[in-house]
Amino acid sequence: MLDKTYDAASVEPRIYETWEKAGAFKAGAGAKDGAPSYTIVIPPPNVTGSLHMGHALNNTLQDILVRFERMRGKDVLWQPGMDHAGIATQMVVERQLMERQEPGRREMGREAFIERVWSWKEESGGMIFNQLKRLGASCDWSRERFTMDEGLSEAVLKVFVQLYRDGLIYRGKRLVNWDPKFETAISDLEVENKEVDGHMWHFKYPLADGETYEYVEKDEDGNVTLREMRDYISIATTRPETMLGDGAVAVHPSDERYKPIVGKLCEIPVGPKEHRRKIPIIVDDYPDPDFGSGAVKITGAHDFNDYQVARRNNIPLYRLMDTTASMRADGPAYAECANQAKAIVESGTLPDAAEVDAINLVPDEYRGLDRYVARERIVAAINADGLAVTVKDEDGNDVPFVENKKIMQPFGDRSHVVIEPMLTDQWFADAKTLAEPAIASVREDRTRFVPKNWEKTYFDWMENIEPWCISRQLWWGHQIPAWYGPDGEVFVAHDEAEAAELAEAHYGKAVTLTRDEDVLDTWFSSALWPFSTLGWPDQTPELQKYFPTSVLITGFDIIFFWVARMMMFSLHFMKEEPFKDVYIHALVRDEKGQKMSKSKGNVIDPLALIEEYGADALRFTLAAMAAQGRDIKLATSRVAGYRNFATKLWNAARFAEMNGCARIEGFDPASARLTLNRWIATEVGRCISEVTDALVGYRFNEAAGAVYRFVWNTYCDWFLELAKPVFNGEDEAAKAETRATAAWALDEVLKVLHPFMPFLTEELWERLGETGVKAEGLLMQANWPSATLEDEAAAGEINWLVGLISEIRSVRAEMNVPAGAKVPVVIVGAGEETKARIASHEAAILRLARAESVALADTAPAGAAQIIVGEATVCLPLAGVIDLDAERGRLGKEADKLRGEISRIEKKLGNPKFVEKAPEEVVDGEREKMAEFAERLEKVQVALTRLAEIG
């Protein structure tokens, strides 16, 4: 006998252990002979990671699919693994060294530090896998891979060397996101743009040789609003320290104000006066004539937009900072460097990047200063020189024009320091060339995005792709297989011995080589994930069987960083796409629609929810809310609600068990005679079809909704309720058939529900065999069910009964009929079929609709609420049952209140300022409230209409 209550906390670990001991997760477990393969590679979590709600959603959806396809008999592999997470892991281990007061990374040396990281990984890394097991993830854990394991490291080595020899990897000097704390380049994904309090300084760049021009401003109608002679051009900047590296001032070609001085030189207003640099005034489409002064300083080595302008116009790129974002202190004195820069301007010829980079244009007095200290001193020096643009203060005095304003600043997501765009020597992959086949794959539908709208995001990025910076200045990671000769010549090889051979062939003698210290971007090894995890570069049986994979499930934020790069590398090395479908899931937000963050204090811990409500309840919540293209607004009350759903199913199984419902070997529902049993068998088939179609189409919420409705409404609320008189009756044959049907239907629904709620269903599958035929094997290895009976007549009859009773209940609720009051039911205009149904089910109508009597009539009685059911009109005489006037008054007040709320929200949403300035989740919340009020108002109006009909 089933326990009175279902205890998820004790059941879930025991069930998971049972699955693992049975080898049920292994690749191909339970597959039918000759079945097609079905493969999903897990997006590898960081070795430092712990389970967050995004992981929970992502892995729940994957697990639903792999359990579904296993039960459909396919040869399934869910490939697990972890990412070595270069910067995150190095940071964790360095922090541990500091906390233990042990020598730091640089003191202990590279080799010892890497050994320490491996030790940390063995002791503490990979905690997330145990957490995924608590969620119920059915990966083939025996095949776990790590992006730094021996096999994947060999794959990375082969890919790097081959791409280098194919001319698709090169070393060059480009602008990157530079993290001054970790002293490494980082990816865009590791940069958080935050709005902070900042300043916009306005400065004068004097024209060279005392030149002047007439500066004219006009309004929209062309009327002159300002005309004056100027000997300067005004610029605005939020980072005055970067002025030292300016290569030009740019204005828009259409900007009439600056036409007289385009092509002239202006002077950077900082540094020793005798060595102040002159830079050209150029035209470019980048400046916005309507923003600020319309003139933009171009510091190509420290701003991504300026970098593009500089490249288009052959402007030199002067790096101002070192790896810690302090002002450079290397190289010759400023006077010599300023003269070198002057010579470049005068010659009009741009030297190579390395020669320009060697020029240090930081004046001697600022060298070695922190960038922010230098900023303060530079601003003070410009103000002292009278080269700040001025405005009048309250007393009419001229003061420097400085705007206090919010600005967007890039921060390292782990270092939390301001990221500096920096011109550095890095390794790059020719992403543009690699992207071309990957673009064609999606255009030609060989790989498709679900939802389809994400294709636009993919194309927008891929068609405007920049070279991919693949090097990082870290120690933990795949060290770049490049060695340098005495003169800097580079030799890329599989190992040092091969590099030495290449060097000897080049120099004609053996030379000492130095290995590149950089490591590869973590995303480089992840880009090989769909085939390297299957054994490539070896041609393994797994690679032949499970590649390409079936579907990738991931978040939209890594379409560029991971999805696109897997496409590129797979097409280059495997000559085919890595997956057929890419399902992009939504974000999990809090119940108000806000993004979860520690600073807001609204982070929901999935492990805490599992502890309180069970893994099944969390999984079902996430699936039920995973509508394509719509973010999930997660409230713990929803998880509690789906725990109640699990409890409802458990109680239904107990009720069935207590009423003698047990598995009958070989039971065929098509042999059932009772209309009730043929109806439930038909509805089981319809539920199976609906869930199957939805899962095949990645409509997880529709699949969850279908099985929820069947379990809660069809099976529990109606079938078992309608079966009670049979269980308690004298007809033994009817009783036996209904018991067998109830047990069969429960088994079928356990199969359909299993991918969503694997623990509860597996437990019931096993326990329900205690009183009947024991199940053969595990539920997770059972065959996915299919429809066995479609009896439209039986379904039509019982669904008519369900509809009739539901409508009567609805009207009683609308009219505020006391729960204990019994009301006569009068049916007018009934056809022969309806009359027969009434005769068959009169007892059920009396009991479940709380009807005093059921009668047929030719005309509707006075004072009755009327409902149309099929061809008949169902009348409920309420005149003496409720106080009609009081009810009208109550409903009228409710309607007025709802109209007031709707009007208030309409005014708010009609205010453009509110819609523009309020957070998106607040605006969405107001719209949802208005829709809810409108729905309630509609119901109230229906009730008022019914009262009007009653009289």
XYZ file of C-alpha atoms in Angstrom, residues 56-57 60-61 64 135 613-626 632 634 638-639 641-646 649 691 700-712 749 752-758 760-761:
55
model
C 18.198 24.282 -13.846
C 16.044 25.357 -16.804
C 15.596 20.248 -17.246
C 14.695 20.828 -20.897
C 12.965 15.997 -20.771
C 17.791 17.756 -10.450
C 9.412 21.131 -2.836
C 11.305 18.326 -4.551
C 13.098 18.204 -7.899
C 9.967 17.108 -9.766
C 8.020 20.201 -8.710
C 10.832 22.506 -9.848
C 11.292 20.652 -13.139
C 7.587 20.732 -13.937
C 7.386 24.444 -13.075
C 10.222 25.284 -15.453
C 8.789 23.159 -18.248
C 5.251 24.493 -17.798
C 6.530 28.067 -18.029
C 9.003 27.497 -20.888
C 9.928 32.887 -17.220
C 9.330 32.467 -11.457
C 4.248 28.230 -8.695
C 6.685 25.561 -7.527
C 1.521 24.640 -6.851
C 3.198 21.930 -8.895
C 4.170 20.106 -5.705
C 0.422 20.054 -5.062
C 0.039 18.549 -8.527
C 2.461 15.764 -7.551
C -1.387 12.318 -8.541
C 2.359 15.647 -25.535
C 7.640 22.283 -23.589
C 4.949 24.415 -21.965
C 2.239 22.941 -24.197
C 3.422 19.402 -23.446
C 3.430 20.085 -19.699
C 0.031 21.772 -19.940
C -1.486 18.802 -21.763
C -0.325 16.221 -19.222
C -1.272 18.527 -16.327
C -4.825 18.950 -17.629
C -5.202 15.238 -18.186
C -3.943 14.251 -14.725
C -5.640 16.967 -12.691
C 0.012 8.718 -17.704
C 3.839 10.468 -20.415
C 4.621 12.395 -17.245
C 7.977 10.668 -16.662
C 10.222 13.072 -18.665
C 8.864 15.960 -16.589
C 8.589 14.319 -13.158
C 10.932 11.334 -13.285
C 7.552 10.540 -8.609
C 6.583 8.542 -11.685
